CSV table of C-alpha atoms and ligand atoms in Angstrom, one decimal:
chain,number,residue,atom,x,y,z
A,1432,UNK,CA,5.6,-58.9,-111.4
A,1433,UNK,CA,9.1,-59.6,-110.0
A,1434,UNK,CA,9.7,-56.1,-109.3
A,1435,UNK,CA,5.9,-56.4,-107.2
A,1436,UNK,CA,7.4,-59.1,-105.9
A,1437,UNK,CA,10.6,-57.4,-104.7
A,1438,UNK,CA,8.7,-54.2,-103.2
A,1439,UNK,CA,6.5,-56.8,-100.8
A,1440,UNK,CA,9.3,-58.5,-99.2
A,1441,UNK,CA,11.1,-55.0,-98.6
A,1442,UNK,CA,7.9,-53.7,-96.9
A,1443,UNK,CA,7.8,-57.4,-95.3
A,1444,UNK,CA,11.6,-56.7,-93.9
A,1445,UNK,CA,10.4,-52.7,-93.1
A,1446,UNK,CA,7.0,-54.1,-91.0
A,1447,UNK,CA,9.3,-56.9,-89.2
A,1448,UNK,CA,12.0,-54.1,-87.7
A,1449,UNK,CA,9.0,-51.5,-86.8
A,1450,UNK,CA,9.4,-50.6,-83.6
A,1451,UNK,CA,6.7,-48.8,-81.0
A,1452,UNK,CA,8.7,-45.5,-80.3
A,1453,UNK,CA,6.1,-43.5,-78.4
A,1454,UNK,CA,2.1,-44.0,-78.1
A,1455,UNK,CA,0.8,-42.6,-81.6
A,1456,UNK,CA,3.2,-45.3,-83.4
A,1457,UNK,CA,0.2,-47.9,-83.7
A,1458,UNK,CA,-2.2,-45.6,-85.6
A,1459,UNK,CA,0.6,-44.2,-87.8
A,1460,UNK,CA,1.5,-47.7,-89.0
A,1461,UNK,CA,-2.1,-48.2,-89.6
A,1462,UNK,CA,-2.3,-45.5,-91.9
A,1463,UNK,CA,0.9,-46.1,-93.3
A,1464,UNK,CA,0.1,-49.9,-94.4
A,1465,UNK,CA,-3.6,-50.6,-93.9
A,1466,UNK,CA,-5.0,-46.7,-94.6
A,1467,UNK,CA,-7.5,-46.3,-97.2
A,1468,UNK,CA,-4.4,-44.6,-99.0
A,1469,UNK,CA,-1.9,-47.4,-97.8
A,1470,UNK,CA,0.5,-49.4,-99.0
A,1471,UNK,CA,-1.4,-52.8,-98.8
A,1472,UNK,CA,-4.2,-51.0,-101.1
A,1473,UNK,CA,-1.7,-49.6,-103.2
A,1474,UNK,CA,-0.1,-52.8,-104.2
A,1475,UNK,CA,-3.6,-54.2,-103.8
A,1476,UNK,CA,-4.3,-52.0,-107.2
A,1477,UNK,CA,-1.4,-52.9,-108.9
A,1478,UNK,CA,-3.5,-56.3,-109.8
A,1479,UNK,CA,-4.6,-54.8,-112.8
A,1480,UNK,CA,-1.2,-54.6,-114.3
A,1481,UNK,CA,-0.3,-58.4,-113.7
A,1482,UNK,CA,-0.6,-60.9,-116.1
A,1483,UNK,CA,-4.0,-62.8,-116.1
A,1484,UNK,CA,-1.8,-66.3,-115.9
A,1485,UNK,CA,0.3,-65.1,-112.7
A,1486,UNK,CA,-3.0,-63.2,-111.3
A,1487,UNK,CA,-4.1,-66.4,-108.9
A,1488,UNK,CA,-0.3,-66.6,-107.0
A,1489,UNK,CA,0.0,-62.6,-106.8
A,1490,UNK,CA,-3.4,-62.7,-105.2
A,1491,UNK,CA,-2.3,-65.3,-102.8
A,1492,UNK,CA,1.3,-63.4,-102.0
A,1493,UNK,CA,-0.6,-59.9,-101.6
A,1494,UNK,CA,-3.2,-61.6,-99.1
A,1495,UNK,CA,-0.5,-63.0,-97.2
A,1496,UNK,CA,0.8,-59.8,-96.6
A,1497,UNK,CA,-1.8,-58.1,-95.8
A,1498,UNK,CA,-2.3,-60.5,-92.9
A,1499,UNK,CA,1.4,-60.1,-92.2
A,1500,UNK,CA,0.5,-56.2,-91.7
A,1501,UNK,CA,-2.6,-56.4,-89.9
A,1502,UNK,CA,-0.9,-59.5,-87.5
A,1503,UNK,CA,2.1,-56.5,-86.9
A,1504,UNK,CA,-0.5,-53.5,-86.5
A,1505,UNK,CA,-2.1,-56.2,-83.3
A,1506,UNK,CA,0.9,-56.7,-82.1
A,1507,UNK,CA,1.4,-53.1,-81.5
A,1508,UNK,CA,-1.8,-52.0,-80.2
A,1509,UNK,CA,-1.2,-54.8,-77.5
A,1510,UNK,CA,2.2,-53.4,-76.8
A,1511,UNK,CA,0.9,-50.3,-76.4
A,1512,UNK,CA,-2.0,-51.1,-74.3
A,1513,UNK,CA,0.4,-53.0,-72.1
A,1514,UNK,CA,2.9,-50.0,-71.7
A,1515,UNK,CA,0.1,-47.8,-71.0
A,1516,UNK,CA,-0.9,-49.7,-68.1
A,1517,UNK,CA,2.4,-51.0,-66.5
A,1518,UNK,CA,3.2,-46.8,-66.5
A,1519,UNK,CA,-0.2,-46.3,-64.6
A,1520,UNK,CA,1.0,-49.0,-62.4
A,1521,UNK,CA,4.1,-47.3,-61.5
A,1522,UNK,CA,3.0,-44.3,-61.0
A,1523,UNK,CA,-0.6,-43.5,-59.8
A,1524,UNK,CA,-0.3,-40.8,-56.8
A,1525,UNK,CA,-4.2,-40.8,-56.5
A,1526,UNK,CA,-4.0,-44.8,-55.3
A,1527,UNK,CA,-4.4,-45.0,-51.3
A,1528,UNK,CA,-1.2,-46.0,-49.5
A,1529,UNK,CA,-0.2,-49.6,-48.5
A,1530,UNK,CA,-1.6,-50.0,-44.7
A,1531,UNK,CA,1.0,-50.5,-42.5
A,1532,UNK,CA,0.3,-52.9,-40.1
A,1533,UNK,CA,0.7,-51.3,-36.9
A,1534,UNK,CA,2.6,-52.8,-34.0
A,1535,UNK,CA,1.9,-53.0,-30.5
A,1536,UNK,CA,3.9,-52.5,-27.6
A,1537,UNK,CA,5.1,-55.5,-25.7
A,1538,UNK,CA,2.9,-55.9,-22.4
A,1539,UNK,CA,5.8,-55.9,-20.2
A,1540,UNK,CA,7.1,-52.3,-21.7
A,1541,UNK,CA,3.2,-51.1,-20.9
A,1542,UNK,CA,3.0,-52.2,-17.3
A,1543,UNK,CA,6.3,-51.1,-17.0
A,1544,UNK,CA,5.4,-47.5,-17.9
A,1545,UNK,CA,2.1,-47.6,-15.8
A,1546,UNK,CA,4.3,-48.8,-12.9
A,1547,UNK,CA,6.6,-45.8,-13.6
A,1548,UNK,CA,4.0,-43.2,-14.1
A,1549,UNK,CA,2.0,-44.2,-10.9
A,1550,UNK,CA,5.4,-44.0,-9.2
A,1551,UNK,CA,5.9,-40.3,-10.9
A,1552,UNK,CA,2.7,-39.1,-9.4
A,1553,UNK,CA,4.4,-39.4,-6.1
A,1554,UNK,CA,7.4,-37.9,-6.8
A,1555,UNK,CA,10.0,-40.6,-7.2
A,1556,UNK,CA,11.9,-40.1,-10.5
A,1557,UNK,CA,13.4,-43.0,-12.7
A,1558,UNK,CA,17.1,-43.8,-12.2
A,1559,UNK,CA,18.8,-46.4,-13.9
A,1560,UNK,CA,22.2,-48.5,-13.8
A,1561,UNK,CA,24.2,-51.0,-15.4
A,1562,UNK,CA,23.2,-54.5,-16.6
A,1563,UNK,CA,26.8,-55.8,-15.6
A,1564,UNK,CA,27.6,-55.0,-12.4
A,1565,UNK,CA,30.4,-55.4,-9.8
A,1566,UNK,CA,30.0,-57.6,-7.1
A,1567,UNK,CA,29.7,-54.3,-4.5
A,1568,UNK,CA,26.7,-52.7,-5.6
A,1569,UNK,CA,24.7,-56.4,-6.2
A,1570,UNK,CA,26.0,-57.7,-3.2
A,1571,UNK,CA,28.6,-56.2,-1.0
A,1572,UNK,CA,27.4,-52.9,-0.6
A,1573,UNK,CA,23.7,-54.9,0.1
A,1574,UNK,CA,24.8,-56.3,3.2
A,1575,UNK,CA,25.1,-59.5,1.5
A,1576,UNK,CA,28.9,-59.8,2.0
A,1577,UNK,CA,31.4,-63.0,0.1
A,1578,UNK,CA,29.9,-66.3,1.7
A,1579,UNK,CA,26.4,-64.9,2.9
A,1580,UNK,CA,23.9,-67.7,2.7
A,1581,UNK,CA,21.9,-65.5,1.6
A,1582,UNK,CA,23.7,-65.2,-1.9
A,1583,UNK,CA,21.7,-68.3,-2.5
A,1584,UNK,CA,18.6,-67.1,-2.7
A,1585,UNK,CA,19.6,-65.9,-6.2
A,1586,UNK,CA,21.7,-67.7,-8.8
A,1587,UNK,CA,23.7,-65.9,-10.4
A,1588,UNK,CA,25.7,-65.5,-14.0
A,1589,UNK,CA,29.4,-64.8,-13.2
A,1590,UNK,CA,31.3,-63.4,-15.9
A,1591,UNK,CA,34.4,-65.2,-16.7
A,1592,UNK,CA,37.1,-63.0,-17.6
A,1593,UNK,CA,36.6,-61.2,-14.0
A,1594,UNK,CA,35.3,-62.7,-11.1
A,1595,UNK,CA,33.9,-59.4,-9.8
A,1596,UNK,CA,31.8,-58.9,-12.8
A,1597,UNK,CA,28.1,-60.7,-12.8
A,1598,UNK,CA,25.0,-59.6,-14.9
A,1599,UNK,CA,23.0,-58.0,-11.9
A,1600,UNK,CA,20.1,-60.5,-10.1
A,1601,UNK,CA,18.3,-57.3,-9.1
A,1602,UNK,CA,18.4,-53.9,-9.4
A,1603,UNK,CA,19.1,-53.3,-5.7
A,1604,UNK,CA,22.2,-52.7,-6.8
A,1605,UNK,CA,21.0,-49.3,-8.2
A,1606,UNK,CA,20.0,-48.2,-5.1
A,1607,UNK,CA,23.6,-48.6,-3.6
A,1608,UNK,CA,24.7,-46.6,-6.8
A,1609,UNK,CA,22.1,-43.5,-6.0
A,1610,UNK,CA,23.2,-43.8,-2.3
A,1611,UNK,CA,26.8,-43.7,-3.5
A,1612,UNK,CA,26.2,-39.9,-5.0
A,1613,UNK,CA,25.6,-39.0,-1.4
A,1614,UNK,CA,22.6,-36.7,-2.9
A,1615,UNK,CA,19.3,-36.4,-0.1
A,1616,UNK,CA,16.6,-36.8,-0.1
A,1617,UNK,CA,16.0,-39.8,-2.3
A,1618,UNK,CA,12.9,-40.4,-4.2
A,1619,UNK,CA,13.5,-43.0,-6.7
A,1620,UNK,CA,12.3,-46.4,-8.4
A,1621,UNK,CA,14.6,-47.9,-11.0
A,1622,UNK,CA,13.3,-50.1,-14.0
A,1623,UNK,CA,15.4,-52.6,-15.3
A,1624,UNK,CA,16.2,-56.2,-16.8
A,1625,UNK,CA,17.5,-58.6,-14.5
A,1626,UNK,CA,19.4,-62.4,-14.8
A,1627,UNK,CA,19.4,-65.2,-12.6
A,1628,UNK,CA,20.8,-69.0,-13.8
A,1629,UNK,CA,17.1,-70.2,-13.1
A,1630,UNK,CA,15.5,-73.1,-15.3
A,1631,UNK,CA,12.8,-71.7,-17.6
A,1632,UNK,CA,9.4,-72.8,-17.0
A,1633,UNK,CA,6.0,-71.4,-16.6
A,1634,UNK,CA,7.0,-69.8,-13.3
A,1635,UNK,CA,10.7,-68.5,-14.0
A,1636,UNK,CA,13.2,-67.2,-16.4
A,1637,UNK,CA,16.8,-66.6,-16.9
A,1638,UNK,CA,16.1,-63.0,-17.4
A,1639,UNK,CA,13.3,-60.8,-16.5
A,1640,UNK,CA,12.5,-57.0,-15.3
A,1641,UNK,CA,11.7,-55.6,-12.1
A,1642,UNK,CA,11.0,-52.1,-10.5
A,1643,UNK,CA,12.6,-51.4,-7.4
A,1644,UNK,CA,11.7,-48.1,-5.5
A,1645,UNK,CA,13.8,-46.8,-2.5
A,1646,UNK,CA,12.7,-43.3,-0.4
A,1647,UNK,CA,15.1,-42.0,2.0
A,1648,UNK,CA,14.8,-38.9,3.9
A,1649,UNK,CA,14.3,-38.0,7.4
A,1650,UNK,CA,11.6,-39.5,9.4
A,1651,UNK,CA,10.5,-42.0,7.0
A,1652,UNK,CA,8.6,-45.1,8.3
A,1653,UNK,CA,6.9,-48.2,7.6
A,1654,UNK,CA,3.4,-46.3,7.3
A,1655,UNK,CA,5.2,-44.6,4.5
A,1656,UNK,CA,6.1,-47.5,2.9
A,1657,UNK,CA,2.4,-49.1,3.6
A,1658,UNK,CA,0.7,-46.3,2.0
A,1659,UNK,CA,3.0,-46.0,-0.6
A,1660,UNK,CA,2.3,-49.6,-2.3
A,1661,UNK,CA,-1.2,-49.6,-1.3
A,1662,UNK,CA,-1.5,-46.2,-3.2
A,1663,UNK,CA,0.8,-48.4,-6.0
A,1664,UNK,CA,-1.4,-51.4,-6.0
A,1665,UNK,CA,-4.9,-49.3,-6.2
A,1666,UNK,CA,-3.4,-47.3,-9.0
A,1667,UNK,CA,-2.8,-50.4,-10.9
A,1668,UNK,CA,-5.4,-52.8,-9.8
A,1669,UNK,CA,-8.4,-51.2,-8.9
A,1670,UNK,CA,-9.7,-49.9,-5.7
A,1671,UNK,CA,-11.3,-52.8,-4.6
A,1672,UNK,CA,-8.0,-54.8,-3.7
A,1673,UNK,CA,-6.6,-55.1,-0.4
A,1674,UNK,CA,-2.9,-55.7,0.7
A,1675,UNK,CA,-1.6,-57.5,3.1
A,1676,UNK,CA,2.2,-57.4,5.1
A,1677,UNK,CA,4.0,-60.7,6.0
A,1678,UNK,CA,7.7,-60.8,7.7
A,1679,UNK,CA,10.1,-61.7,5.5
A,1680,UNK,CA,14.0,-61.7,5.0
A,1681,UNK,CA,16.1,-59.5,3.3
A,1682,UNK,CA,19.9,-58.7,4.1
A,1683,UNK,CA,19.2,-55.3,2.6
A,1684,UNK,CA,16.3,-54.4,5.2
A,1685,UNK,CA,15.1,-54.5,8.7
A,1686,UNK,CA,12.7,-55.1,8.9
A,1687,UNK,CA,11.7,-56.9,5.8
A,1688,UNK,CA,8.2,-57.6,4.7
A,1689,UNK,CA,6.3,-59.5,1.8
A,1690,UNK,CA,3.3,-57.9,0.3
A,1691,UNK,CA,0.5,-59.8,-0.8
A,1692,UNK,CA,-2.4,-58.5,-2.9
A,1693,UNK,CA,-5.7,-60.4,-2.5
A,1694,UNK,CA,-6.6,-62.7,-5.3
A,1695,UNK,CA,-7.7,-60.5,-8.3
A,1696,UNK,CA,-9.5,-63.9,-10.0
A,1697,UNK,CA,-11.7,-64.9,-7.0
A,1698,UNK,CA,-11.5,-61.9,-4.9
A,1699,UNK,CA,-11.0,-64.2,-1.6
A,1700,UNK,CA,-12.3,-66.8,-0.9
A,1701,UNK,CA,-9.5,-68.8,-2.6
A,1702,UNK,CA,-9.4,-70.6,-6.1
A,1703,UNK,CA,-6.0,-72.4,-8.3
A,1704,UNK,CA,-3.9,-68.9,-9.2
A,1705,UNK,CA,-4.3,-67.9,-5.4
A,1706,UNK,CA,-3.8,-71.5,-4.4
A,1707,UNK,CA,-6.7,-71.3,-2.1
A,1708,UNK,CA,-5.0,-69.3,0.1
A,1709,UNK,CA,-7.5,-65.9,-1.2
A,1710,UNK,CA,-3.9,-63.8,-1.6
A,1711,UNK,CA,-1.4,-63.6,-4.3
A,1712,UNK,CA,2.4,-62.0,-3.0
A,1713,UNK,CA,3.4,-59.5,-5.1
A,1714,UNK,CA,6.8,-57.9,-4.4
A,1715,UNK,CA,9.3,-57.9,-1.4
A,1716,UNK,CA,10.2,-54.5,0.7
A,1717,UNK,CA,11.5,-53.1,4.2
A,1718,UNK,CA,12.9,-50.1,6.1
A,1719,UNK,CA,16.6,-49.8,4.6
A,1720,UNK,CA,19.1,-51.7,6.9
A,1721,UNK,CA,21.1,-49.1,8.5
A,1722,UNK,CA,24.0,-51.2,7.6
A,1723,UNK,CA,23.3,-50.0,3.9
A,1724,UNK,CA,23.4,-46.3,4.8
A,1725,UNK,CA,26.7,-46.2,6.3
A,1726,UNK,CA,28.4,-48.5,3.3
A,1727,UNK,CA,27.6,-45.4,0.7
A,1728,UNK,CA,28.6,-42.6,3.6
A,1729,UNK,CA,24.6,-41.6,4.9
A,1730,UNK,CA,24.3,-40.8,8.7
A,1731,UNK,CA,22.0,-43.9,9.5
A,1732,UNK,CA,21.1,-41.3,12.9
A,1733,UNK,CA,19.7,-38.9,10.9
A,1734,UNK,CA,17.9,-40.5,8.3
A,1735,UNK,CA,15.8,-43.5,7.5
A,1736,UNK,CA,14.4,-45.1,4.5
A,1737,UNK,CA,12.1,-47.7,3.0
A,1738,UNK,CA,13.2,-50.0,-0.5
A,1739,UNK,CA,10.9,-52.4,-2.2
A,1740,UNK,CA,11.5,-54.9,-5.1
A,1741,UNK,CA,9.1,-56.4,-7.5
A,1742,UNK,CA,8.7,-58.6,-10.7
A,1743,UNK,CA,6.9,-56.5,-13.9
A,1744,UNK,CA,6.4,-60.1,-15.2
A,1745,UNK,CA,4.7,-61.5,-12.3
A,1746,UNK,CA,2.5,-57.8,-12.4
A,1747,UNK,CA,1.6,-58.4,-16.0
A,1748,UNK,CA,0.6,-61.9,-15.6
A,1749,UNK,CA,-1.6,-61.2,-12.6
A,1750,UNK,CA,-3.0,-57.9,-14.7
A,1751,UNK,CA,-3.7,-59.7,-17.7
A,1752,UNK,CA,-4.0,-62.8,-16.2
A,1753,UNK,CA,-1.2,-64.6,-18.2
A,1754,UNK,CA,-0.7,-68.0,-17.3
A,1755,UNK,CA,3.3,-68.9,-18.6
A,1756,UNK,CA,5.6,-66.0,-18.4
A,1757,UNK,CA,7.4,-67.6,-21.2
A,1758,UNK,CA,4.8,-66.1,-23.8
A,1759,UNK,CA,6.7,-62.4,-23.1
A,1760,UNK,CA,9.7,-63.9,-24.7
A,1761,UNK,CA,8.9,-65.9,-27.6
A,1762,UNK,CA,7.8,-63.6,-29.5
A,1763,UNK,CA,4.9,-64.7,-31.1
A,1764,UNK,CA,2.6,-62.0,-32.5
A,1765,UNK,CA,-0.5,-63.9,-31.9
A,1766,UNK,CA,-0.1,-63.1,-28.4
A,1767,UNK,CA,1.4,-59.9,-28.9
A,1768,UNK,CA,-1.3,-58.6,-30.9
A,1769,UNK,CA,-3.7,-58.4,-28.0
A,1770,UNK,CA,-2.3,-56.1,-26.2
A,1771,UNK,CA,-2.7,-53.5,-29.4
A,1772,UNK,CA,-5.4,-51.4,-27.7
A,1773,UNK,CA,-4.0,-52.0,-24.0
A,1774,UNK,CA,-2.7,-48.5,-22.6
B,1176,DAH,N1,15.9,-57.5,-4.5
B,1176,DAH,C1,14.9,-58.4,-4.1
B,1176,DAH,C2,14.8,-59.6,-5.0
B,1176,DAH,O1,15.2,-59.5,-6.1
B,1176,DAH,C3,13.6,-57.7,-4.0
B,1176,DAH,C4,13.5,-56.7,-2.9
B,1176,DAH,C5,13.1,-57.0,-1.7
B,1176,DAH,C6,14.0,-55.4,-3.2
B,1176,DAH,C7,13.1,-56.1,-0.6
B,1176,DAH,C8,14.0,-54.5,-2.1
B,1176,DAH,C9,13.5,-54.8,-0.9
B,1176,DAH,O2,14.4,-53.2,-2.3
B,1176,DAH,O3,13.5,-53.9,0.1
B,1176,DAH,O4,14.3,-60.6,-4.6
């Protein structure tokens, strides 16, 4: 009975250290221990060779272990179960993808590109310049020499380590830079971020974008320019909207203009975003100052030219009819979402 004894707690030691190798080791222990042919019935037999008086403990002892070897056999189904699955997780090619979420692009990137591409159609091409610009090409060279009053009208960010350096208040300054290549005719509108020390509100930023166009060739004139922007405006607007010119200042041309579109929200006769007036001004413009043609070396005898200048915020707010132009910079995808299926 002691050398019974003995066996058990080896097989007990043997059933502790067995260890799930690959996916058949479950069944093989089954057989090995709990089989019809296994150990557990082996020693199970061995009963009749035990003294009747030690019988009742050897019972006990054997049943003990045979719950020790069916608890282990459990244990290893489950294991094996488990590992089956965790390896399907893993690896399942026939599972659809993750969605991606798909992004949007930012309203003031998709009027920007409608502005362009209505520009294309009439043969201006894109030309682009430098966010930090001398004081020439954003003022100077703008007939908007040092003390102008009318340097004023935009506040602007000096940079400190040289006094001739600024982050550009308009991008003017990029039609002085396509003058300066002395190439003619010139066709072009130029997209690009612009800063002024404003205080943020509803109305104004410290940074924003505008597209200014500039055509100079010979015999250009202000019916040019008129049917250029109305062309512009119905392009973006809708047929249906009328323009209107108003005089206006600008150093950089004579003469200088305001356009005004009429109110998109009550069509006229005047509500809050037209402030009653019916008419809602949409960009500045003018024939070229001849004073500009002779600073970049173009015979202001021979040829002529009209410029304008407007804000892509101010067109996106009045397209989408966006109230506070701070929402294009916050970044908040709650607005930004709604402009998903917006072309
Ligand atoms: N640069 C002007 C501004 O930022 C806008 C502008 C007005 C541009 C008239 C022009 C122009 O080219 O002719 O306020």
């Amino acid at each position: 009975m002691d050398n019974l004894l003995l066996k058990i707690d080896q097989y007990k030691t043997e059933i502790s250290n067995f260890i799930a190798s690959d996916g058949e080791t479950a069944e093989a222990f089954r057989i090995k221990y709990l089989g019809t042919k296994g150990l557990v019935k082996e020693l199970m037999g061995e009963m009749r060779n035990v003294a009747p008086e030690n019988k009742k403990s050897f019972g006990q002892v054997m049943n003990d272990f045979k719950v020790f070897a069916e608890a282990k056999y459990e244990a290893l189904k489950d294991a094996e179960s488990n590992n089956g699955k965790a390896a399907a997780d893993e690896l399942d090619l026939s599972l659809p993808a993750d969605p991606l979420p798909l992004g949007s692009r930012h309203p003031i990137s998709l009027v920007r590109n409608r502005m362009v591409s209505i520009f294309q159609r009439l043969g201006f091409a894109v030309a682009e310049g430098p966010e930090i610009e001398d004081d020439w090409h954003n003022f100077t060279a703008l007939n908007l020499p040092e003390n102008h009053p009318a340097r004023d009208m935009q506040d602007t960010f000096y940079i400190n380590q040289n006094p001739d350096w600024l982050l550009r208040t308009h991008t003017s300054s990029v039609q002085v830079r396509e003058m300066e290549k002395g190439k003619l005719p010139i066709r072009i509108i130029c997209p690009g971020r612009v800063y002024r020390n404003e205080t943020i509100s509803a109305r104004a930023h410290c940074f924003f974008h505008q597209v200014e166009g500039l055509y100079i060739a010979e015999n250009v004139s202000f019916a040019d320019l008129k049917q250029t922007l109305y062309f512009f405006v119905q392009e973006m607007f809708g047929k249906e909207v009328k323009i209107r010119f108003r005089p206006s200042y600008f150093p950089f041309t004579e003469p200088s203009a305001e356009m005004d579109i009429s109110c998109l929200i009550c069509g006229g006769p005047g509500c809050s975003v037209c402030k009653h007036t019916g008419w809602v001004e949409i960009l500045g413009c003018g024939m070229v100052h001849p004073n500009l043609l002779d600073n970049c070396g173009i015979d202001s005898n021979k040829y002529t030219g009209f410029a304008f200048g407007m804000g892509v915020e101010r067109i996106t707010m009045l397209k989408y009819q966006i109230k506070d132009l701070r929402l294009f910079s916050e970044n908040d995808v709650r607005f930004l979402k709604q402009f998903t299926s917006a072309v």
